[in-house]
Amino acid sequence: MAYFGRRFLHMLIVLWAIATILFLLFRLMPTDPSIAHLDPTFTEEQRQLVRAQFGLDRPLFEQYLIYMKNLAEGEFGLSFRQRQPVMGLVLAVLPNTLLLTSSALIVAYLFGALLGASLAWRRGSLFEKISVPLVLATRAAPEFWLGMIVLAIFAFGLNWFPSGGANVAGARYASEWERIFSLDYLRHLVLPVLTLAIYLQGLPALLMRSNMLEIMREEFVTMARMKGLSERRIMLRHAARNALLPLVTAFALGFGQSVGGNVVIENVFSWPGLGRLLVDAVANSDYPLAQGAFLVIAFVLVVMNFIADLMYGLLDPRVVHGEH
Amino acid sequence: MGTLLEVKGLSVSYRRGGVAVRAVDAVDLDVPAGAMLGLVGESGCGKSTLARALMGVLPGNASIDGGRVALDGEDLTELTPAKRRQRLWRELSFVPQTSMNALDPVYRLRDQMREVLCERGGLPTKAADERAVALFRSVGLDPVRLTDFPHQFSGGMRQRAAIAMALALNPKLVIADEPVTALDVIVQRQVLDTIRRLGRDLGLSAIIVTHDISVVTYLCGLTAVMYAGRIVEQGTTEALTRRPTHPYTMGLMNASPDLHEPVETLVPIEGAPPDLADPPKGCRFAPRCPLALAACRESDPPPVVVEPGHSAACFRAAEAGALREAARKASTWTR
Amino acid sequence: MASIELPHIAAAARPRAPGLFARLARHLAKNPSALIGVSIYLVFVLVAALAGSIAPYDPIEILFTEDGQLAASLPPSAAHLLGTTNLGRDVFSQLVLGARPSLFVGLTAAVAVATIGSAVGLVAGYLGGWVDRALMRLADLVLGLPFLPFVIVLVALIGPSLQNIVLTVAILLWPNAARVIRSQVLTLSQRQFIEAARVTGAGEWRIMLVHIAPNIVPLAFLYGSIAVGWAILTQASLSFLGFGATDTISWGTMLQDAYASQALDREQFSWFVPPGICLVLVVLAGFLISRGYEELLFPKLGEG
């Protein structure tokens, strides 16, 4: 419990620090962020009015206090361009990102764990010698390029799946749930998930392989052999089960990182998610929106890091039952 | 009593950087049914490798070069891997040196017991749990602890659990590799008592591998002394402790505190065992032996029977009495 | 002239060089994947160096066919090995010149990460106390930032140039190197030769720079080599998202161009497949080298 409390406090401090860094970044830049937004034909009076509207005429420290107070209340301000609350815009696309990330990660980790386990099991075989560099190559490939190849083949070449977006244009749904569970949405989800999964599976595969190889040298694996257990049982129940522990942590960490890393995939597939929102906001100098999207991405990352810590404790009996 | 385990000419080598290192060299060993045999020697003499080779489970870079391991007359080295696997643990079980890692850290003891009892013993879960309780009691562990994870056990408890697990399927022979080395002295004594009691109560046949000659004298009726991959002397423990015939055995006795006949000073054997990648010519102990003759460095002494059931591989076995006199003096061993 | 000077140079280098190079060569021979990595690098460095002479056309020149038509979206041919873009530019020439920004970003980022990481690691590990705590907290914080989003925001704010991309990558990647180097410094300061230096009255800065710093160079190199791939991928991703340097042709901008010009729809594989393969090869080479180098630094016992 003390462990939980300490980690939780740590998480809050990191969130505060990130928010502060972001505040300083946007305020201390040589160019006034409001300039980008302003029409050059505005009079000085109009300009001041807009600045006052965004609180940019106050002293820096006061701005910071207002900013922090607003953040604590979940108030991210108005989008420069869309004239809507940032929070609403971010929350509208958040489910798309979370769904894309979690589906891709589940596919990637299931596949990666199986692949890694069989690579370790069949170490030294031709299968392993070919697969390991191949897996490394998927880690080396730029995500957006993988996405382009997938698009060219499955969307344009074979015409199996749509090339972008999350729903057919103009489609109407009674509720958000109905939209997400519609066949149309799932069809749009397939290619981005496939691409992301190809990119993500390398880490669990390589991690699983090296964990397994390490554990196969442990005495309890030798003992399992001496007990006359079947090789399948030794590999699955003992080697793989032990090798899986670090993978669970990697999954949680991967989730946090992937929400940020999805930026590229979401843009290739025009997937209406957080990453695409961030890129559009930055490209249009819509600073409140960019700030909001960034903070939510960072929030997910930090929270997932926190969860990863807790999960590791839950899954490893050595951590749960005393004796650290 | 018939012979339970008969080892003939067993050799095991490791590949180390392209060189074959023979860790076990043409070993002959007999274990009669109901006997405990102590296999004693310095670390690196090949005793652990021999123990693992008897189980047929060796690391990837080791292999059995030849010889036979017959259990109840059946040569285990001739069996197919699948048949051999069937023999393991039901007929031949193992108590490892490092019980810390010998138990899978992620499963409760009960589940690890069940694995052996159900998977290998064919018991239904309920019967397996009852048997596990009985086994825990027999090694002096509280059955409540069956629901614990290995890391919640102390070293001594883990060792007891490992012994319980080795006894699970009533094997014909138990091989224990340094069963008490990792424990502190008091716990050592308790675990040794447990093993001794089990040996008596169950009529256990066992091979106890150890570097500590006092463990052997405490537990085992028979002793085999191993040096540089070979058995240099074997016989009843009594014969070996009272009438050691090989100078290495004499040296070992001098170097260990004896419970029965305390010697005045403990005298270590000088020098180090030979590099097995390039063993010396002749008797392998000759370079360290204060009693060696020129002939000892020329050819290998074959085992000589000195009395019924007691043999030693030494050219000077016939003069053992005089050698013992010399060996008792500390000055003999310091040069 | 070069042939006259050469023996002199070789003679001067001889006393130290053979041991190291022989060892490196022997290690490479035993480690085929590292050898492949090094070879890939050499090829790309050569291509980047000679790009001007290899590329048959100016990469941004708009080409016309002999009958005066725009040479748009031509399939691969002898004249255009990889065909042309929809605006009539030669894809192969772009590919060749695109090697330069990638290698520049990768190698400078490696140097930057190794330098910052070593400096922070040295200072934190050697000085200890609150300096150490503050620097390591900072490292934790930086590692907690979402990588690509932060790079996007920062590059958008300070301007999209190759140097700025290198800068942001270095800002985000130094903590990994710093942490490991710090612990190495901690181990080293316990060693006897450091004690000996201290007893003989060497100053703290002298001990740090003369006795400890040389021992962390291999680790700095390792983390630098890991940064190469990250930096190249980041630069490509930024270009693709439209935040790259607009005045340079890189593999990332080529892919962005192909994507935006519907090359996928037209199935112009010869346009968008090769830049991706080049990226994969360069980044993969970095992985292979750092893996091989890691084995050299931390040889594992037994078989893997």
PDB file of N, CA and C in Angstrom, chain A residues 14 17-18 21 25-26 29 132-133 136-137 139-142 144-145 148-149 151-152 156-157 206 213 217 260 263-264 267-270 278-279 282-283 287 294 297-298 301-302, chain C residues 140-141 144-146 148-150 152-154 156-158 233 236-237 240-241 243 252 255 258-259 264-265 267 269 272-273 276-277 279-280 283-284 287-288 291 300-301 303-304:
ATOM      1  N   VAL A  14       5.200  13.798 -11.929  1.00  0.00           N
ATOM      2  CA  VAL A  14       5.605  13.769 -13.333  1.00  0.00           C
ATOM      3  C   VAL A  14       4.587  14.519 -14.192  1.00  0.00           C
ATOM      4  N   ALA A  17       5.115  18.149 -13.783  1.00  0.00           N
ATOM      5  CA  ALA A  17       6.330  18.602 -14.458  1.00  0.00           C
ATOM      6  C   ALA A  17       6.118  18.709 -15.966  1.00  0.00           C
ATOM      7  N   ILE A  18       5.412  17.731 -16.516  1.00  0.00           N
ATOM      8  CA  ILE A  18       5.175  17.768 -17.967  1.00  0.00           C
ATOM      9  C   ILE A  18       4.304  18.971 -18.327  1.00  0.00           C
ATOM     10  N   ILE A  21       6.496  22.023 -18.242  1.00  0.00           N
ATOM     11  CA  ILE A  21       7.382  22.093 -19.410  1.00  0.00           C
ATOM     12  C   ILE A  21       6.609  22.606 -20.616  1.00  0.00           C
ATOM     13  N   LEU A  25       7.254  25.956 -22.764  1.00  0.00           N
ATOM     14  CA  LEU A  25       7.553  25.826 -24.194  1.00  0.00           C
ATOM     15  C   LEU A  25       6.716  26.803 -25.012  1.00  0.00           C
ATOM     16  N   PHE A  26       5.412  26.765 -24.729  1.00  0.00           N
ATOM     17  CA  PHE A  26       4.523  27.571 -25.562  1.00  0.00           C
ATOM     18  C   PHE A  26       4.639  29.067 -25.251  1.00  0.00           C
ATOM     19  N   MET A  29       8.496  30.828 -26.222  1.00  0.00           N
ATOM     20  CA  MET A  29       8.985  30.822 -27.593  1.00  0.00           C
ATOM     21  C   MET A  29       9.121  32.250 -28.105  1.00  0.00           C
ATOM     22  N   VAL A 132      14.739 -14.076 -36.816  1.00  0.00           N
ATOM     23  CA  VAL A 132      15.231 -13.003 -35.952  1.00  0.00           C
ATOM     24  C   VAL A 132      15.588 -11.741 -36.745  1.00  0.00           C
ATOM     25  N   PRO A 133      16.371 -11.831 -37.835  1.00  0.00           N
ATOM     26  CA  PRO A 133      16.622 -10.612 -38.611  1.00  0.00           C
ATOM     27  C   PRO A 133      15.348 -10.019 -39.205  1.00  0.00           C
ATOM     28  N   LEU A 136      13.716  -8.072 -36.546  1.00  0.00           N
ATOM     29  CA  LEU A 136      14.478  -6.828 -36.373  1.00  0.00           C
ATOM     30  C   LEU A 136      14.129  -5.831 -37.480  1.00  0.00           C
ATOM     31  N   ALA A 137      13.949  -6.354 -38.702  1.00  0.00           N
ATOM     32  CA  ALA A 137      13.641  -5.472 -39.819  1.00  0.00           C
ATOM     33  C   ALA A 137      12.292  -4.787 -39.613  1.00  0.00           C
ATOM     34  N   ARG A 139      11.113  -3.920 -36.838  1.00  0.00           N
ATOM     35  CA  ARG A 139      11.342  -2.856 -35.854  1.00  0.00           C
ATOM     36  C   ARG A 139      12.053  -1.672 -36.507  1.00  0.00           C
ATOM     37  N   ALA A 140      12.809  -1.951 -37.563  1.00  0.00           N
ATOM     38  CA  ALA A 140      13.570  -0.892 -38.219  1.00  0.00           C
ATOM     39  C   ALA A 140      12.718  -0.127 -39.225  1.00  0.00           C
ATOM     40  N   ALA A 141      11.593  -0.722 -39.634  1.00  0.00           N
ATOM     41  CA  ALA A 141      10.792  -0.093 -40.685  1.00  0.00           C
ATOM     42  C   ALA A 141      10.010   1.087 -40.118  1.00  0.00           C
ATOM     43  N   PRO A 142       9.967   2.206 -40.859  1.00  0.00           N
ATOM     44  CA  PRO A 142       9.136   3.329 -40.409  1.00  0.00           C
ATOM     45  C   PRO A 142       7.668   2.903 -40.456  1.00  0.00           C
ATOM     46  N   PHE A 144       4.971   4.556 -40.902  1.00  0.00           N
ATOM     47  CA  PHE A 144       4.133   5.112 -41.971  1.00  0.00           C
ATOM     48  C   PHE A 144       4.382   4.409 -43.296  1.00  0.00           C
ATOM     49  N   TRP A 145       5.611   3.947 -43.476  1.00  0.00           N
ATOM     50  CA  TRP A 145       5.924   3.230 -44.714  1.00  0.00           C
ATOM     51  C   TRP A 145       5.233   1.863 -44.719  1.00  0.00           C
ATOM     52  N   MET A 148       1.850   2.506 -45.688  1.00  0.00           N
ATOM     53  CA  MET A 148       1.681   2.762 -47.126  1.00  0.00           C
ATOM     54  C   MET A 148       1.662   1.458 -47.908  1.00  0.00           C
ATOM     55  N   ILE A 149       2.547   0.538 -47.546  1.00  0.00           N
ATOM     56  CA  ILE A 149       2.591  -0.752 -48.238  1.00  0.00           C
ATOM     57  C   ILE A 149       1.267  -1.489 -48.018  1.00  0.00           C
ATOM     58  N   LEU A 151      -1.594  -0.219 -47.278  1.00  0.00           N
ATOM     59  CA  LEU A 151      -2.642   0.478 -48.030  1.00  0.00           C
ATOM     60  C   LEU A 151      -2.593   0.111 -49.505  1.00  0.00           C
ATOM     61  N   ALA A 152      -1.393   0.150 -50.085  1.00  0.00           N
ATOM     62  CA  ALA A 152      -1.262  -0.109 -51.516  1.00  0.00           C
ATOM     63  C   ALA A 152      -1.754  -1.514 -51.847  1.00  0.00           C
ATOM     64  N   PHE A 156      -5.862  -0.349 -52.049  1.00  0.00           N
ATOM     65  CA  PHE A 156      -5.905   0.048 -53.456  1.00  0.00           C
ATOM     66  C   PHE A 156      -5.784  -1.147 -54.386  1.00  0.00           C
ATOM     67  N   GLY A 157      -4.865  -2.072 -54.063  1.00  0.00           N
ATOM     68  CA  GLY A 157      -4.656  -3.216 -54.947  1.00  0.00           C
ATOM     69  C   GLY A 157      -5.827  -4.187 -54.899  1.00  0.00           C
ATOM     70  N   LEU A 206      11.012 -10.420 -29.456  1.00  0.00           N
ATOM     71  CA  LEU A 206      12.424 -10.492 -29.079  1.00  0.00           C
ATOM     72  C   LEU A 206      12.593 -10.611 -27.567  1.00  0.00           C
ATOM     73  N   LEU A 213      15.186 -17.863 -23.316  1.00  0.00           N
ATOM     74  CA  LEU A 213      16.528 -18.448 -23.384  1.00  0.00           C
ATOM     75  C   LEU A 213      17.210 -18.357 -22.025  1.00  0.00           C
ATOM     76  N   ARG A 217      17.961 -21.710 -18.885  1.00  0.00           N
ATOM     77  CA  ARG A 217      19.207 -22.080 -18.193  1.00  0.00           C
ATOM     78  C   ARG A 217      18.991 -22.232 -16.695  1.00  0.00           C
ATOM     79  N   GLY A 260       1.111   7.745 -28.028  1.00  0.00           N
ATOM     80  CA  GLY A 260       1.855   8.843 -28.619  1.00  0.00           C
ATOM     81  C   GLY A 260       2.411   8.495 -29.984  1.00  0.00           C
ATOM     82  N   VAL A 263       0.642   8.678 -33.689  1.00  0.00           N
ATOM     83  CA  VAL A 263       0.559   9.899 -34.480  1.00  0.00           C
ATOM     84  C   VAL A 263       0.716   9.597 -35.966  1.00  0.00           C
ATOM     85  N   VAL A 264       1.742   8.805 -36.275  1.00  0.00           N
ATOM     86  CA  VAL A 264       2.065   8.555 -37.674  1.00  0.00           C
ATOM     87  C   VAL A 264       1.006   7.683 -38.346  1.00  0.00           C
ATOM     88  N   ASN A 267      -2.211   9.316 -39.122  1.00  0.00           N
ATOM     89  CA  ASN A 267      -2.168  10.212 -40.279  1.00  0.00           C
ATOM     90  C   ASN A 267      -2.157   9.443 -41.588  1.00  0.00           C
ATOM     91  N   VAL A 268      -1.477   8.304 -41.622  1.00  0.00           N
ATOM     92  CA  VAL A 268      -1.468   7.519 -42.859  1.00  0.00           C
ATOM     93  C   VAL A 268      -2.885   7.062 -43.194  1.00  0.00           C
ATOM     94  N   PHE A 269      -3.625   6.629 -42.182  1.00  0.00           N
ATOM     95  CA  PHE A 269      -4.952   6.072 -42.440  1.00  0.00           C
ATOM     96  C   PHE A 269      -6.069   7.082 -42.176  1.00  0.00           C
ATOM     97  N   SER A 270      -5.707   8.349 -42.047  1.00  0.00           N
ATOM     98  CA  SER A 270      -6.686   9.398 -41.732  1.00  0.00           C
ATOM     99  C   SER A 270      -7.607   8.949 -40.609  1.00  0.00           C
ATOM    100  N   LEU A 278      -3.448  16.163 -32.915  1.00  0.00           N
ATOM    101  CA  LEU A 278      -2.245  16.895 -32.518  1.00  0.00           C
ATOM    102  C   LEU A 278      -1.525  17.452 -33.736  1.00  0.00           C
ATOM    103  N   VAL A 279      -1.353  16.606 -34.749  1.00  0.00           N
ATOM    104  CA  VAL A 279      -0.628  17.037 -35.936  1.00  0.00           C
ATOM    105  C   VAL A 279      -1.363  18.179 -36.631  1.00  0.00           C
ATOM    106  N   VAL A 282      -0.968  21.361 -34.536  1.00  0.00           N
ATOM    107  CA  VAL A 282       0.357  21.962 -34.642  1.00  0.00           C
ATOM    108  C   VAL A 282       0.534  22.596 -36.018  1.00  0.00           C
ATOM    109  N   ALA A 283       0.094  21.894 -37.054  1.00  0.00           N
ATOM    110  CA  ALA A 283       0.247  22.404 -38.414  1.00  0.00           C
ATOM    111  C   ALA A 283      -0.514  23.713 -38.576  1.00  0.00           C
ATOM    112  N   TYR A 287      -2.586  26.452 -30.854  1.00  0.00           N
ATOM    113  CA  TYR A 287      -1.837  26.042 -29.671  1.00  0.00           C
ATOM    114  C   TYR A 287      -2.666  25.447 -28.538  1.00  0.00           C
ATOM    115  N   PHE A 294      -1.590  17.078 -26.576  1.00  0.00           N
ATOM    116  CA  PHE A 294      -0.316  16.605 -26.042  1.00  0.00           C
ATOM    117  C   PHE A 294      -0.473  16.173 -24.579  1.00  0.00           C
ATOM    118  N   ILE A 297      -2.177  12.850 -24.319  1.00  0.00           N
ATOM    119  CA  ILE A 297      -1.257  11.771 -24.707  1.00  0.00           C
ATOM    120  C   ILE A 297      -0.268  11.493 -23.568  1.00  0.00           C
ATOM    121  N   ALA A 298       0.277  12.576 -23.017  1.00  0.00           N
ATOM    122  CA  ALA A 298       1.235  12.418 -21.918  1.00  0.00           C
ATOM    123  C   ALA A 298       0.563  11.795 -20.707  1.00  0.00           C
ATOM    124  N   LEU A 301       0.259   8.128 -21.170  1.00  0.00           N
ATOM    125  CA  LEU A 301       1.580   7.504 -21.026  1.00  0.00           C
ATOM    126  C   LEU A 301       1.965   7.358 -19.558  1.00  0.00           C
ATOM    127  N   VAL A 302       1.801   8.447 -18.810  1.00  0.00           N
ATOM    128  CA  VAL A 302       2.224   8.422 -17.409  1.00  0.00           C
ATOM    129  C   VAL A 302       1.358   7.448 -16.604  1.00  0.00           C
TER     130      VAL A 302
ATOM    131  N   ASP C 140      14.520  10.787 -15.538  1.00  0.00           N
ATOM    132  CA  ASP C 140      13.228  10.093 -15.401  1.00  0.00           C
ATOM    133  C   ASP C 140      12.129  10.864 -16.114  1.00  0.00           C
ATOM    134  N   LEU C 141      12.140  12.167 -15.867  1.00  0.00           N
ATOM    135  CA  LEU C 141      11.095  13.009 -16.425  1.00  0.00           C
ATOM    136  C   LEU C 141      11.133  12.973 -17.947  1.00  0.00           C
ATOM    137  N   GLY C 144       9.789  10.044 -19.432  1.00  0.00           N
ATOM    138  CA  GLY C 144       8.337   9.961 -19.290  1.00  0.00           C
ATOM    139  C   GLY C 144       7.586  10.766 -20.325  1.00  0.00           C
ATOM    140  N   LEU C 145       8.304  11.528 -21.162  1.00  0.00           N
ATOM    141  CA  LEU C 145       7.620  12.322 -22.184  1.00  0.00           C
ATOM    142  C   LEU C 145       7.268  11.449 -23.382  1.00  0.00           C
ATOM    143  N   PRO C 146       6.093  11.669 -23.975  1.00  0.00           N
ATOM    144  CA  PRO C 146       5.781  10.922 -25.201  1.00  0.00           C
ATOM    145  C   PRO C 146       6.705  11.390 -26.320  1.00  0.00           C
ATOM    146  N   LEU C 148       7.426  11.002 -29.878  1.00  0.00           N
ATOM    147  CA  LEU C 148       7.140  11.671 -31.147  1.00  0.00           C
ATOM    148  C   LEU C 148       6.296  12.938 -30.971  1.00  0.00           C
ATOM    149  N   PRO C 149       5.232  12.893 -30.147  1.00  0.00           N
ATOM    150  CA  PRO C 149       4.470  14.130 -29.949  1.00  0.00           C
ATOM    151  C   PRO C 149       5.344  15.275 -29.452  1.00  0.00           C
ATOM    152  N   PHE C 150       6.274  14.974 -28.547  1.00  0.00           N
ATOM    153  CA  PHE C 150       7.128  16.037 -28.028  1.00  0.00           C
ATOM    154  C   PHE C 150       8.033  16.578 -29.130  1.00  0.00           C
ATOM    155  N   ILE C 152       7.411  16.599 -32.283  1.00  0.00           N
ATOM    156  CA  ILE C 152       6.578  17.378 -33.215  1.00  0.00           C
ATOM    157  C   ILE C 152       6.361  18.788 -32.676  1.00  0.00           C
ATOM    158  N   VAL C 153       5.951  18.867 -31.416  1.00  0.00           N
ATOM    159  CA  VAL C 153       5.667  20.178 -30.831  1.00  0.00           C
ATOM    160  C   VAL C 153       6.928  21.038 -30.819  1.00  0.00           C
ATOM    161  N   LEU C 154       8.037  20.437 -30.387  1.00  0.00           N
ATOM    162  CA  LEU C 154       9.269  21.191 -30.264  1.00  0.00           C
ATOM    163  C   LEU C 154       9.778  21.659 -31.625  1.00  0.00           C
ATOM    164  N   ALA C 156       8.064  22.064 -34.316  1.00  0.00           N
ATOM    165  CA  ALA C 156       7.160  23.068 -34.863  1.00  0.00           C
ATOM    166  C   ALA C 156       7.461  24.430 -34.243  1.00  0.00           C
ATOM    167  N   LEU C 157       7.838  24.437 -32.976  1.00  0.00           N
ATOM    168  CA  LEU C 157       8.083  25.707 -32.300  1.00  0.00           C
ATOM    169  C   LEU C 157       9.435  26.302 -32.665  1.00  0.00           C
ATOM    170  N   ILE C 158      10.491  25.465 -32.741  1.00  0.00           N
ATOM    171  CA  ILE C 158      11.809  26.045 -33.003  1.00  0.00           C
ATOM    172  C   ILE C 158      12.182  26.013 -34.472  1.00  0.00           C
ATOM    173  N   LEU C 233      14.677   7.403 -38.079  1.00  0.00           N
ATOM    174  CA  LEU C 233      13.234   7.141 -38.156  1.00  0.00           C
ATOM    175  C   LEU C 233      12.435   8.387 -37.775  1.00  0.00           C
ATOM    176  N   ALA C 236      12.464  10.823 -40.623  1.00  0.00           N
ATOM    177  CA  ALA C 236      11.586  10.372 -41.707  1.00  0.00           C
ATOM    178  C   ALA C 236      10.122  10.602 -41.331  1.00  0.00           C
ATOM    179  N   SER C 237       9.759  10.265 -40.087  1.00  0.00           N
ATOM    180  CA  SER C 237       8.370  10.433 -39.667  1.00  0.00           C
ATOM    181  C   SER C 237       7.969  11.900 -39.703  1.00  0.00           C
ATOM    182  N   PHE C 240       7.396  12.983 -43.129  1.00  0.00           N
ATOM    183  CA  PHE C 240       6.145  12.441 -43.632  1.00  0.00           C
ATOM    184  C   PHE C 240       4.964  13.252 -43.117  1.00  0.00           C
ATOM    185  N   LEU C 241       5.041  13.682 -41.851  1.00  0.00           N
ATOM    186  CA  LEU C 241       3.927  14.433 -41.262  1.00  0.00           C
ATOM    187  C   LEU C 241       3.928  15.892 -41.710  1.00  0.00           C
ATOM    188  N   PHE C 243       6.476  18.062 -41.072  1.00  0.00           N
ATOM    189  CA  PHE C 243       7.254  18.941 -40.204  1.00  0.00           C
ATOM    190  C   PHE C 243       8.744  18.838 -40.496  1.00  0.00           C
ATOM    191  N   GLY C 252      12.210  10.444 -46.230  1.00  0.00           N
ATOM    192  CA  GLY C 252      10.936  10.790 -45.607  1.00  0.00           C
ATOM    193  C   GLY C 252      10.095  11.705 -46.491  1.00  0.00           C
ATOM    194  N   LEU C 255       8.648   9.851 -49.445  1.00  0.00           N
ATOM    195  CA  LEU C 255       7.479   9.041 -49.107  1.00  0.00           C
ATOM    196  C   LEU C 255       6.256   9.927 -48.904  1.00  0.00           C
ATOM    197  N   ALA C 258       5.083  10.886 -52.301  1.00  0.00           N
ATOM    198  CA  ALA C 258       4.399   9.771 -52.954  1.00  0.00           C
ATOM    199  C   ALA C 258       2.998   9.578 -52.367  1.00  0.00           C
ATOM    200  N   TYR C 259       2.923   9.675 -51.046  1.00  0.00           N
ATOM    201  CA  TYR C 259       1.639   9.471 -50.373  1.00  0.00           C
ATOM    202  C   TYR C 259       0.655  10.557 -50.779  1.00  0.00           C
ATOM    203  N   LEU C 264       0.101   5.601 -54.188  1.00  0.00           N
ATOM    204  CA  LEU C 264      -0.398   4.315 -53.711  1.00  0.00           C
ATOM    205  C   LEU C 264      -1.533   3.848 -54.603  1.00  0.00           C
ATOM    206  N   ASP C 265      -2.422   4.781 -54.900  1.00  0.00           N
ATOM    207  CA  ASP C 265      -3.583   4.472 -55.715  1.00  0.00           C
ATOM    208  C   ASP C 265      -3.145   4.040 -57.118  1.00  0.00           C
ATOM    209  N   GLU C 267      -0.464   2.632 -57.746  1.00  0.00           N
ATOM    210  CA  GLU C 267       0.427   1.481 -57.566  1.00  0.00           C
ATOM    211  C   GLU C 267       1.812   1.698 -58.159  1.00  0.00           C
ATOM    212  N   PHE C 269       4.795   1.343 -57.227  1.00  0.00           N
ATOM    213  CA  PHE C 269       5.618   0.734 -56.189  1.00  0.00           C
ATOM    214  C   PHE C 269       7.074   1.189 -56.285  1.00  0.00           C
ATOM    215  N   PHE C 272       7.501   4.381 -54.025  1.00  0.00           N
ATOM    216  CA  PHE C 272       7.448   4.425 -52.552  1.00  0.00           C
ATOM    217  C   PHE C 272       8.029   3.199 -51.855  1.00  0.00           C
ATOM    218  N   VAL C 273       8.378   2.162 -52.593  1.00  0.00           N
ATOM    219  CA  VAL C 273       9.000   1.023 -51.902  1.00  0.00           C
ATOM    220  C   VAL C 273      10.495   1.267 -51.634  1.00  0.00           C
ATOM    221  N   GLY C 276      11.592   3.336 -48.495  1.00  0.00           N
ATOM    222  CA  GLY C 276      11.318   2.589 -47.260  1.00  0.00           C
ATOM    223  C   GLY C 276      12.367   1.527 -47.030  1.00  0.00           C
ATOM    224  N   ILE C 277      12.747   0.826 -48.098  1.00  0.00           N
ATOM    225  CA  ILE C 277      13.751  -0.226 -47.943  1.00  0.00           C
ATOM    226  C   ILE C 277      15.086   0.362 -47.505  1.00  0.00           C
ATOM    227  N   LEU C 279      15.475   3.049 -45.721  1.00  0.00           N
ATOM    228  CA  LEU C 279      15.336   3.369 -44.296  1.00  0.00           C
ATOM    229  C   LEU C 279      15.492   2.108 -43.450  1.00  0.00           C
ATOM    230  N   VAL C 280      14.804   1.037 -43.864  1.00  0.00           N
ATOM    231  CA  VAL C 280      14.896  -0.215 -43.107  1.00  0.00           C
ATOM    232  C   VAL C 280      16.354  -0.664 -43.027  1.00  0.00           C
ATOM    233  N   VAL C 283      18.537   1.649 -40.688  1.00  0.00           N
ATOM    234  CA  VAL C 283      18.194   1.493 -39.279  1.00  0.00           C
ATOM    235  C   VAL C 283      18.574   0.090 -38.793  1.00  0.00           C
ATOM    236  N   LEU C 284      18.301  -0.897 -39.642  1.00  0.00           N
ATOM    237  CA  LEU C 284      18.645  -2.276 -39.293  1.00  0.00           C
ATOM    238  C   LEU C 284      20.154  -2.416 -39.089  1.00  0.00           C
ATOM    239  N   PHE C 287      20.977  -1.309 -35.743  1.00  0.00           N
ATOM    240  CA  PHE C 287      20.616  -2.335 -34.749  1.00  0.00           C
ATOM    241  C   PHE C 287      21.696  -3.413 -34.697  1.00  0.00           C
ATOM    242  N   LEU C 288      22.070  -3.902 -35.889  1.00  0.00           N
ATOM    243  CA  LEU C 288      23.018  -5.020 -35.948  1.00  0.00           C
ATOM    244  C   LEU C 288      24.356  -4.616 -35.346  1.00  0.00           C
ATOM    245  N   ARG C 291      24.032  -4.269 -31.561  1.00  0.00           N
ATOM    246  CA  ARG C 291      23.933  -5.601 -30.946  1.00  0.00           C
ATOM    247  C   ARG C 291      25.294  -6.280 -30.894  1.00  0.00           C
ATOM    248  N   LYS C 300      28.638 -12.669 -23.354  1.00  0.00           N
ATOM    249  CA  LYS C 300      27.832 -13.576 -22.532  1.00  0.00           C
ATOM    250  C   LYS C 300      28.497 -14.931 -22.488  1.00  0.00           C
ATOM    251  N   LEU C 301      28.436 -15.556 -21.342  1.00  0.00           N
ATOM    252  CA  LEU C 301      29.021 -16.886 -21.226  1.00  0.00           C
ATOM    253  C   LEU C 301      28.051 -17.916 -21.772  1.00  0.00           C
ATOM    254  N   GLU C 303      26.215 -20.577 -24.576  1.00  0.00           N
ATOM    255  CA  GLU C 303      25.539 -20.327 -25.849  1.00  0.00           C
ATOM    256  C   GLU C 303      24.224 -19.604 -25.618  1.00  0.00           C
ATOM    257  N   GLY C 304      23.797 -18.839 -26.605  1.00  0.00           N
ATOM    258  CA  GLY C 304      22.585 -18.033 -26.424  1.00  0.00           C
ATOM    259  C   GLY C 304      21.377 -18.683 -27.019  1.00  0.00           C
TER     260      GLY C 304
END
